[in-house]
Each structure stands twice: as structure tokens, then as C-alpha cells.
Amino acid sequence: MGFARRLCQAGLPLLAALCAPAWAQYEQISQQWVDQALAQLPADAKGPLRMEVSVGALDSRLKLAPCAQVEPYLPPNTRLWGRTRLGLRCVDGATRWSVFLPITVKAFGPAWMLRGPVAQGAVLTADDAEQGEVDWAEDRSPVLADPALWVGQIATRSYMPGQAIRQSMVRAPLAFQAGAQVRVVAQGSGFSISSDGQALTVGVVGQAARVRMDNGRILTGTVLDARTVELSM
């Protein structure tokens, strides 16, 4: 270990300003670490997205002991997406410490944006949106880049022009109400069975619904359309 490093690890107050890297250096280390982490992501993970990273500032009230080596790390259950944080820890110093640095990761990419206002409960059509570029990471809800995922869906609440269509903004239309008469079908290898029943829950295409059969038995199946529920065999 060099003489200079031994002095830094001694933690003498008069040497702190000389030994400890400037706050800007910590932030620069963080910027480089995040840029490298994003560059190493597989192409299919980033898709058509253009990533931008901005690093915040450490709290100036922090009193950090001198450190010869600072290591960035991603805290558990944290991802490099939107407003997040990056950990910084001293791995080579007389006093070990760990702090968190705020960062913002933006991911710009193509999206469908509403042309005009949309009322709650409205059925979205292809004419309701136009293509543009938005920050996918601005909201936790995923962007619906494929029109097939939102055309014909129902707006969950009112929306303003310019909003990117995201998963939380739409829901599938109801296929039937609770109490409706439906057809329950079951198909297997070499056989097909069908019978009538009464829906006990609302039906949404692609989702589960409970049905009471004529014999009183209650079954759960997947809604296929406005009249049909399929049982898994």
C-alpha cells in the first residue's frame, strides 16, 4: 500500500480535503457506471429506446470520511429506469460508508399519443392516436406500442391530448354481465363438450369468469367471447 493511501486511510482532518475525491468526482464515477451498465444490456432488452441518464447531487450536508476507492452498486429491488437511485460505498478507507445518489434514466422511444381528449369509458379507435416519441420510463405503466393492444379497449378514466397510451389507461370491454346465460365449452384430445350456465361474475375476453352450471356446480373458465367460456382441460 502506498504512503499516500495510508495517509488517506488515517482519516486525519487536515488531510480530508486532499484525500477525499470531490463530490463531483463521485457523481462522475456514478455517471460512468450507469452508462456502462446500460451499454451492456442486450439489444432486445433496450429495443428501439434511446437512453439518457442524468445524475443528481449528493446531500451537501453529508460528512464522508476519506476513501481511496468508491464503488457504485445497484440496491436490491432497484432497476435503472425512471427516477431511481444508485448506491455508493467506500471499499477502501479507514471508515466504510454507504450513501445513495439520485439518478434519472430516461428511455425515449416510439409511442402512440392521443390526438384529442378521451372520456372515461370511451372505446379507443385507431383514429384516436398518432405516433410520437415519449419517455417510456416517465411512468411505471408500460407503453402500448402495438395498436392491437389498445384499439377497441376502454379508457379507464379521462385523458388529455398528447398522453402516451399506457397499459394502465385501458381495459378490455365487458363481454357479458353477471347473470347472463353463457355457453361453457371444454375441449380435449378427440372430444368436445358444451353446456349452458349462468355467469356469476362479469366476463372480460381473455380473463377468468365463474359460471354456475345447471346442476349447481360452479366452474371457472376463460372468456372467449360474449357467449362463450372455455374450461381448461
PDB file of C-alpha atoms in Angstrom:
ATOM      1  CA  MET A   1       0.000   0.000   0.000  1.00  0.00           C
ATOM      2  CA  GLY A   2       1.418   3.414  -0.981  1.00  0.00           C
ATOM      3  CA  PHE A   3       2.308   6.100   1.541  1.00  0.00           C
ATOM      4  CA  ALA A   4      -0.367   8.471   0.177  1.00  0.00           C
ATOM      5  CA  ARG A   5      -3.081   5.854   0.586  1.00  0.00           C
ATOM      6  CA  ARG A   6      -2.004   5.134   4.160  1.00  0.00           C
ATOM      7  CA  LEU A   7      -2.324   8.823   4.955  1.00  0.00           C
ATOM      8  CA  CYS A   8      -5.804   8.950   3.446  1.00  0.00           C
ATOM      9  CA  GLN A   9      -6.933   5.912   5.407  1.00  0.00           C
ATOM     10  CA  ALA A  10      -5.676   7.537   8.594  1.00  0.00           C
ATOM     11  CA  GLY A  11      -8.610   9.911   8.305  1.00  0.00           C
ATOM     12  CA  LEU A  12      -6.744  12.962   9.631  1.00  0.00           C
ATOM     13  CA  PRO A  13      -8.991  16.051   9.416  1.00  0.00           C
ATOM     14  CA  LEU A  14      -6.273  18.243   7.861  1.00  0.00           C
ATOM     15  CA  LEU A  15      -5.820  15.720   5.037  1.00  0.00           C
ATOM     16  CA  ALA A  16      -9.507  15.131   4.353  1.00  0.00           C
ATOM     17  CA  ALA A  17      -9.775  17.791   1.672  1.00  0.00           C
ATOM     18  CA  LEU A  18      -6.729  16.396  -0.124  1.00  0.00           C
ATOM     19  CA  CYS A  19      -7.536  12.699   0.169  1.00  0.00           C
ATOM     20  CA  ALA A  20     -11.271  12.597  -0.379  1.00  0.00           C
ATOM     21  CA  PRO A  21     -12.362  12.904  -4.028  1.00  0.00           C
ATOM     22  CA  ALA A  22     -14.540  15.922  -4.756  1.00  0.00           C
ATOM     23  CA  TRP A  23     -18.297  15.413  -4.753  1.00  0.00           C
ATOM     24  CA  ALA A  24     -18.238  15.979  -8.496  1.00  0.00           C
ATOM     25  CA  GLN A  25     -15.867  13.023  -8.847  1.00  0.00           C
ATOM     26  CA  TYR A  26     -18.310  10.714  -7.027  1.00  0.00           C
ATOM     27  CA  GLU A  27     -21.024  11.837  -9.406  1.00  0.00           C
ATOM     28  CA  GLN A  28     -18.742  11.325 -12.409  1.00  0.00           C
ATOM     29  CA  ILE A  29     -17.945   7.788 -11.247  1.00  0.00           C
ATOM     30  CA  SER A  30     -21.679   7.141 -10.947  1.00  0.00           C
ATOM     31  CA  GLN A  31     -22.398   8.528 -14.423  1.00  0.00           C
ATOM     32  CA  GLN A  32     -19.759   6.263 -15.974  1.00  0.00           C
ATOM     33  CA  TRP A  33     -21.029   3.200 -14.087  1.00  0.00           C
ATOM     34  CA  VAL A  34     -24.633   3.726 -15.211  1.00  0.00           C
ATOM     35  CA  ASP A  35     -23.617   4.429 -18.823  1.00  0.00           C
ATOM     36  CA  GLN A  36     -21.612   1.194 -18.905  1.00  0.00           C
ATOM     37  CA  ALA A  37     -24.432  -0.812 -17.301  1.00  0.00           C
ATOM     38  CA  LEU A  38     -26.931   0.412 -19.898  1.00  0.00           C
ATOM     39  CA  ALA A  39     -24.479  -0.172 -22.756  1.00  0.00           C
ATOM     40  CA  GLN A  40     -24.112  -3.813 -21.687  1.00  0.00           C
ATOM     41  CA  LEU A  41     -27.848  -4.518 -21.872  1.00  0.00           C
ATOM     42  CA  PRO A  42     -28.809  -6.887 -24.714  1.00  0.00           C
ATOM     43  CA  ALA A  43     -30.188  -5.155 -27.798  1.00  0.00           C
ATOM     44  CA  ASP A  44     -33.581  -6.876 -27.394  1.00  0.00           C
ATOM     45  CA  ALA A  45     -33.843  -5.551 -23.822  1.00  0.00           C
ATOM     46  CA  LYS A  46     -33.444  -1.943 -24.952  1.00  0.00           C
ATOM     47  CA  GLY A  47     -35.469  -2.357 -28.127  1.00  0.00           C
ATOM     48  CA  PRO A  48     -35.866   0.891 -30.080  1.00  0.00           C
ATOM     49  CA  LEU A  49     -35.203   3.026 -26.995  1.00  0.00           C
ATOM     50  CA  ARG A  50     -32.707   5.885 -26.782  1.00  0.00           C
ATOM     51  CA  MET A  51     -31.375   6.029 -23.250  1.00  0.00           C
ATOM     52  CA  GLU A  52     -30.419   9.222 -21.413  1.00  0.00           C
ATOM     53  CA  VAL A  53     -29.040   9.405 -17.876  1.00  0.00           C
ATOM     54  CA  SER A  54     -28.849  12.363 -15.530  1.00  0.00           C
ATOM     55  CA  VAL A  55     -27.096  12.067 -12.177  1.00  0.00           C
ATOM     56  CA  GLY A  56     -28.302  14.098  -9.225  1.00  0.00           C
ATOM     57  CA  ALA A  57     -26.223  15.540  -6.414  1.00  0.00           C
ATOM     58  CA  LEU A  58     -25.292  14.074  -3.071  1.00  0.00           C
ATOM     59  CA  ASP A  59     -26.630  15.825   0.009  1.00  0.00           C
ATOM     60  CA  SER A  60     -24.046  18.519   0.776  1.00  0.00           C
ATOM     61  CA  ARG A  61     -24.684  18.021   4.499  1.00  0.00           C
ATOM     62  CA  LEU A  62     -23.116  14.577   4.401  1.00  0.00           C
ATOM     63  CA  LYS A  63     -19.752  14.274   6.112  1.00  0.00           C
ATOM     64  CA  LEU A  64     -17.971  11.399   4.392  1.00  0.00           C
ATOM     65  CA  ALA A  65     -14.641  10.070   5.597  1.00  0.00           C
ATOM     66  CA  PRO A  66     -11.766   9.987   3.096  1.00  0.00           C
ATOM     67  CA  CYS A  67     -11.890   6.950   0.810  1.00  0.00           C
ATOM     68  CA  ALA A  68      -9.302   5.626  -1.631  1.00  0.00           C
ATOM     69  CA  GLN A  69     -11.875   3.650  -3.668  1.00  0.00           C
ATOM     70  CA  VAL A  70     -15.609   4.265  -4.100  1.00  0.00           C
ATOM     71  CA  GLU A  71     -17.739   1.541  -5.663  1.00  0.00           C
ATOM     72  CA  PRO A  72     -21.155   2.185  -7.253  1.00  0.00           C
ATOM     73  CA  TYR A  73     -23.816  -0.537  -6.909  1.00  0.00           C
ATOM     74  CA  LEU A  74     -27.489  -1.040  -7.621  1.00  0.00           C
ATOM     75  CA  PRO A  75     -29.536  -1.514  -4.410  1.00  0.00           C
ATOM     76  CA  PRO A  76     -31.771  -4.628  -4.176  1.00  0.00           C
ATOM     77  CA  ASN A  77     -35.158  -4.387  -5.902  1.00  0.00           C
ATOM     78  CA  THR A  78     -33.977  -1.339  -7.837  1.00  0.00           C
ATOM     79  CA  ARG A  79     -33.731  -1.017 -11.592  1.00  0.00           C
ATOM     80  CA  LEU A  80     -32.166   1.538 -13.926  1.00  0.00           C
ATOM     81  CA  TRP A  81     -35.458   3.028 -15.061  1.00  0.00           C
ATOM     82  CA  GLY A  82     -37.127   6.376 -14.407  1.00  0.00           C
ATOM     83  CA  ARG A  83     -36.417   8.154 -11.132  1.00  0.00           C
ATOM     84  CA  THR A  84     -34.277   5.774  -9.115  1.00  0.00           C
ATOM     85  CA  ARG A  85     -31.113   5.709  -7.032  1.00  0.00           C
ATOM     86  CA  LEU A  86     -27.604   4.342  -7.157  1.00  0.00           C
ATOM     87  CA  GLY A  87     -25.608   3.222  -4.151  1.00  0.00           C
ATOM     88  CA  LEU A  88     -22.058   4.437  -3.483  1.00  0.00           C
ATOM     89  CA  ARG A  89     -19.921   2.662  -0.905  1.00  0.00           C
ATOM     90  CA  CYS A  90     -16.403   3.105   0.322  1.00  0.00           C
ATOM     91  CA  VAL A  91     -14.493  -0.173  -0.113  1.00  0.00           C
ATOM     92  CA  ASP A  92     -11.019   1.114   0.676  1.00  0.00           C
ATOM     93  CA  GLY A  93     -10.880   3.519   3.594  1.00  0.00           C
ATOM     94  CA  ALA A  94     -10.392   3.766   7.344  1.00  0.00           C
ATOM     95  CA  THR A  95     -14.159   4.245   7.733  1.00  0.00           C
ATOM     96  CA  ARG A  96     -16.541   2.332   5.500  1.00  0.00           C
ATOM     97  CA  TRP A  97     -19.648   4.222   4.420  1.00  0.00           C
ATOM     98  CA  SER A  98     -22.537   3.886   2.004  1.00  0.00           C
ATOM     99  CA  VAL A  99     -24.775   6.581   0.529  1.00  0.00           C
ATOM    100  CA  PHE A 100     -27.417   6.832  -2.183  1.00  0.00           C
ATOM    101  CA  LEU A 101     -27.275   9.122  -5.187  1.00  0.00           C
ATOM    102  CA  PRO A 102     -30.485  10.094  -7.039  1.00  0.00           C
ATOM    103  CA  ILE A 103     -30.414   9.398 -10.771  1.00  0.00           C
ATOM    104  CA  THR A 104     -32.920   9.621 -13.592  1.00  0.00           C
ATOM    105  CA  VAL A 105     -32.858   7.200 -16.512  1.00  0.00           C
ATOM    106  CA  LYS A 106     -34.954   8.249 -19.500  1.00  0.00           C
ATOM    107  CA  ALA A 107     -35.815   5.869 -22.325  1.00  0.00           C
ATOM    108  CA  PHE A 108     -37.107   7.679 -25.404  1.00  0.00           C
ATOM    109  CA  GLY A 109     -38.921   5.631 -27.997  1.00  0.00           C
ATOM    110  CA  PRO A 110     -41.936   5.499 -30.335  1.00  0.00           C
ATOM    111  CA  ALA A 111     -45.390   5.530 -28.798  1.00  0.00           C
ATOM    112  CA  TRP A 112     -48.999   6.226 -29.672  1.00  0.00           C
ATOM    113  CA  MET A 113     -50.189   9.572 -28.319  1.00  0.00           C
ATOM    114  CA  LEU A 114     -53.791  10.741 -28.011  1.00  0.00           C
ATOM    115  CA  ARG A 115     -54.855  13.265 -30.662  1.00  0.00           C
ATOM    116  CA  GLY A 116     -57.567  14.784 -28.503  1.00  0.00           C
ATOM    117  CA  PRO A 117     -59.319  14.396 -25.146  1.00  0.00           C
ATOM    118  CA  VAL A 118     -60.740  10.964 -24.334  1.00  0.00           C
ATOM    119  CA  ALA A 119     -63.618  10.490 -21.909  1.00  0.00           C
ATOM    120  CA  GLN A 120     -63.703   7.754 -19.295  1.00  0.00           C
ATOM    121  CA  GLY A 121     -65.412   4.649 -20.689  1.00  0.00           C
ATOM    122  CA  ALA A 122     -64.805   5.597 -24.325  1.00  0.00           C
ATOM    123  CA  VAL A 123     -63.803   2.882 -26.779  1.00  0.00           C
ATOM    124  CA  LEU A 124     -60.452   3.735 -28.348  1.00  0.00           C
ATOM    125  CA  THR A 125     -60.131   3.605 -32.131  1.00  0.00           C
ATOM    126  CA  ALA A 126     -57.105   3.850 -34.418  1.00  0.00           C
ATOM    127  CA  ASP A 127     -58.069   7.467 -35.208  1.00  0.00           C
ATOM    128  CA  ASP A 128     -57.726   8.476 -31.543  1.00  0.00           C
ATOM    129  CA  ALA A 129     -53.931   8.443 -31.579  1.00  0.00           C
ATOM    130  CA  GLU A 130     -50.893   9.365 -33.610  1.00  0.00           C
ATOM    131  CA  GLN A 131     -47.278   8.298 -33.364  1.00  0.00           C
ATOM    132  CA  GLY A 132     -44.678  10.303 -31.485  1.00  0.00           C
ATOM    133  CA  GLU A 133     -41.665   9.899 -29.222  1.00  0.00           C
ATOM    134  CA  VAL A 134     -42.010   9.795 -25.441  1.00  0.00           C
ATOM    135  CA  ASP A 135     -40.024   8.831 -22.377  1.00  0.00           C
ATOM    136  CA  TRP A 136     -41.147   5.273 -21.678  1.00  0.00           C
ATOM    137  CA  ALA A 137     -39.626   5.440 -18.192  1.00  0.00           C
ATOM    138  CA  GLU A 138     -41.605   8.514 -17.157  1.00  0.00           C
ATOM    139  CA  ASP A 139     -44.380   6.305 -15.780  1.00  0.00           C
ATOM    140  CA  ARG A 140     -44.307   2.828 -14.236  1.00  0.00           C
ATOM    141  CA  SER A 141     -47.089   1.617 -16.530  1.00  0.00           C
ATOM    142  CA  PRO A 142     -45.693   0.115 -19.781  1.00  0.00           C
ATOM    143  CA  VAL A 143     -46.220   1.920 -23.091  1.00  0.00           C
ATOM    144  CA  LEU A 144     -48.532   0.087 -25.507  1.00  0.00           C
ATOM    145  CA  ALA A 145     -46.508   0.471 -28.702  1.00  0.00           C
ATOM    146  CA  ASP A 146     -48.628  -2.065 -30.633  1.00  0.00           C
ATOM    147  CA  PRO A 147     -52.073  -0.669 -31.666  1.00  0.00           C
ATOM    148  CA  ALA A 148     -53.539  -4.169 -31.363  1.00  0.00           C
ATOM    149  CA  LEU A 149     -53.111  -3.829 -27.587  1.00  0.00           C
ATOM    150  CA  TRP A 150     -55.291  -0.712 -27.251  1.00  0.00           C
ATOM    151  CA  VAL A 151     -57.632  -0.393 -30.273  1.00  0.00           C
ATOM    152  CA  GLY A 152     -61.092  -1.484 -29.091  1.00  0.00           C
ATOM    153  CA  GLN A 153     -60.135  -1.154 -25.425  1.00  0.00           C
ATOM    154  CA  ILE A 154     -61.966   1.016 -22.888  1.00  0.00           C
ATOM    155  CA  ALA A 155     -60.447   4.161 -21.335  1.00  0.00           C
ATOM    156  CA  THR A 156     -60.183   3.666 -17.567  1.00  0.00           C
ATOM    157  CA  ARG A 157     -60.575   7.427 -16.957  1.00  0.00           C
ATOM    158  CA  SER A 158     -60.482  10.748 -18.835  1.00  0.00           C
ATOM    159  CA  TYR A 159     -57.264  11.651 -20.635  1.00  0.00           C
ATOM    160  CA  MET A 160     -55.786  14.746 -22.236  1.00  0.00           C
ATOM    161  CA  PRO A 161     -54.314  15.184 -25.738  1.00  0.00           C
ATOM    162  CA  GLY A 162     -50.650  14.255 -26.040  1.00  0.00           C
ATOM    163  CA  GLN A 163     -50.688  11.495 -23.435  1.00  0.00           C
ATOM    164  CA  ALA A 164     -48.910   8.308 -24.451  1.00  0.00           C
ATOM    165  CA  ILE A 165     -51.198   5.279 -24.301  1.00  0.00           C
ATOM    166  CA  ARG A 166     -50.059   3.021 -21.461  1.00  0.00           C
ATOM    167  CA  GLN A 167     -51.289  -0.261 -20.031  1.00  0.00           C
ATOM    168  CA  SER A 168     -52.974   1.332 -17.014  1.00  0.00           C
ATOM    169  CA  MET A 169     -55.032   3.644 -19.249  1.00  0.00           C
ATOM    170  CA  VAL A 170     -57.165   0.941 -20.872  1.00  0.00           C
ATOM    171  CA  ARG A 171     -59.089  -2.184 -20.028  1.00  0.00           C
ATOM    172  CA  ALA A 172     -60.790  -4.838 -22.096  1.00  0.00           C
ATOM    173  CA  PRO A 173     -64.502  -4.326 -22.797  1.00  0.00           C
ATOM    174  CA  LEU A 174     -67.042  -6.438 -20.942  1.00  0.00           C
ATOM    175  CA  ALA A 175     -68.190  -9.471 -22.889  1.00  0.00           C
ATOM    176  CA  PHE A 176     -71.181 -10.078 -20.582  1.00  0.00           C
ATOM    177  CA  GLN A 177     -72.608  -9.050 -17.214  1.00  0.00           C
ATOM    178  CA  ALA A 178     -73.051 -11.233 -14.137  1.00  0.00           C
ATOM    179  CA  GLY A 179     -76.288 -13.179 -14.500  1.00  0.00           C
ATOM    180  CA  ALA A 180     -76.011 -13.635 -18.265  1.00  0.00           C
ATOM    181  CA  GLN A 181     -76.614 -17.029 -19.840  1.00  0.00           C
ATOM    182  CA  VAL A 182     -73.412 -18.367 -21.381  1.00  0.00           C
ATOM    183  CA  ARG A 183     -72.168 -21.459 -23.115  1.00  0.00           C
ATOM    184  CA  VAL A 184     -69.446 -23.421 -21.327  1.00  0.00           C
ATOM    185  CA  VAL A 185     -67.196 -25.489 -23.588  1.00  0.00           C
ATOM    186  CA  ALA A 186     -64.457 -27.992 -22.821  1.00  0.00           C
ATOM    187  CA  GLN A 187     -62.188 -29.440 -25.461  1.00  0.00           C
ATOM    188  CA  GLY A 188     -59.641 -32.179 -25.213  1.00  0.00           C
ATOM    189  CA  SER A 189     -57.914 -34.776 -27.326  1.00  0.00           C
ATOM    190  CA  GLY A 190     -60.641 -36.216 -29.515  1.00  0.00           C
ATOM    191  CA  PHE A 191     -63.644 -34.763 -27.659  1.00  0.00           C
ATOM    192  CA  SER A 192     -65.653 -31.565 -27.207  1.00  0.00           C
ATOM    193  CA  ILE A 193     -68.316 -30.926 -24.548  1.00  0.00           C
ATOM    194  CA  SER A 194     -70.595 -27.924 -24.145  1.00  0.00           C
ATOM    195  CA  SER A 195     -73.344 -26.973 -21.731  1.00  0.00           C
ATOM    196  CA  ASP A 196     -75.285 -23.907 -20.629  1.00  0.00           C
ATOM    197  CA  GLY A 197     -74.667 -21.994 -17.419  1.00  0.00           C
ATOM    198  CA  GLN A 198     -75.189 -18.668 -15.667  1.00  0.00           C
ATOM    199  CA  ALA A 199     -72.328 -16.215 -15.222  1.00  0.00           C
ATOM    200  CA  LEU A 200     -71.634 -15.357 -11.591  1.00  0.00           C
ATOM    201  CA  THR A 201     -69.100 -12.632 -12.472  1.00  0.00           C
ATOM    202  CA  VAL A 202     -68.695 -10.150 -15.299  1.00  0.00           C
ATOM    203  CA  GLY A 203     -66.900 -11.527 -18.333  1.00  0.00           C
ATOM    204  CA  VAL A 204     -63.879  -9.897 -19.947  1.00  0.00           C
ATOM    205  CA  VAL A 205     -62.361 -11.519 -23.035  1.00  0.00           C
ATOM    206  CA  GLY A 206     -59.194 -13.368 -22.106  1.00  0.00           C
ATOM    207  CA  GLN A 207     -59.862 -13.265 -18.370  1.00  0.00           C
ATOM    208  CA  ALA A 208     -61.352 -15.743 -15.915  1.00  0.00           C
ATOM    209  CA  ALA A 209     -65.068 -15.893 -15.092  1.00  0.00           C
ATOM    210  CA  ARG A 210     -67.106 -18.061 -12.729  1.00  0.00           C
ATOM    211  CA  VAL A 211     -70.152 -19.903 -14.024  1.00  0.00           C
ATOM    212  CA  ARG A 212     -72.908 -21.873 -12.253  1.00  0.00           C
ATOM    213  CA  MET A 213     -73.920 -24.919 -14.281  1.00  0.00           C
ATOM    214  CA  ASP A 214     -77.471 -26.295 -14.467  1.00  0.00           C
ATOM    215  CA  ASN A 215     -76.562 -28.985 -11.927  1.00  0.00           C
ATOM    216  CA  GLY A 216     -75.449 -26.320  -9.440  1.00  0.00           C
ATOM    217  CA  ARG A 217     -71.756 -26.910  -9.863  1.00  0.00           C
ATOM    218  CA  ILE A 218     -69.595 -23.752 -10.048  1.00  0.00           C
ATOM    219  CA  LEU A 219     -66.747 -23.741 -12.577  1.00  0.00           C
ATOM    220  CA  THR A 220     -64.125 -21.206 -13.608  1.00  0.00           C
ATOM    221  CA  GLY A 221     -63.056 -20.737 -17.200  1.00  0.00           C
ATOM    222  CA  THR A 222     -61.628 -18.236 -19.669  1.00  0.00           C
ATOM    223  CA  VAL A 223     -63.955 -15.879 -21.542  1.00  0.00           C
ATOM    224  CA  LEU A 224     -63.699 -16.372 -25.310  1.00  0.00           C
ATOM    225  CA  ASP A 225     -66.453 -14.012 -26.485  1.00  0.00           C
ATOM    226  CA  ALA A 226     -69.836 -12.566 -25.499  1.00  0.00           C
ATOM    227  CA  ARG A 227     -71.407 -16.004 -25.216  1.00  0.00           C
ATOM    228  CA  THR A 228     -68.620 -18.499 -24.539  1.00  0.00           C
ATOM    229  CA  VAL A 229     -66.493 -19.565 -21.587  1.00  0.00           C
ATOM    230  CA  GLU A 230     -63.805 -22.204 -22.125  1.00  0.00           C
ATOM    231  CA  LEU A 231     -62.713 -24.646 -19.430  1.00  0.00           C
ATOM    232  CA  SER A 232     -59.087 -25.697 -19.227  1.00  0.00           C
ATOM    233  CA  MET A 233     -58.618 -29.473 -19.523  1.00  0.00           C
TER     234      MET A 233
END
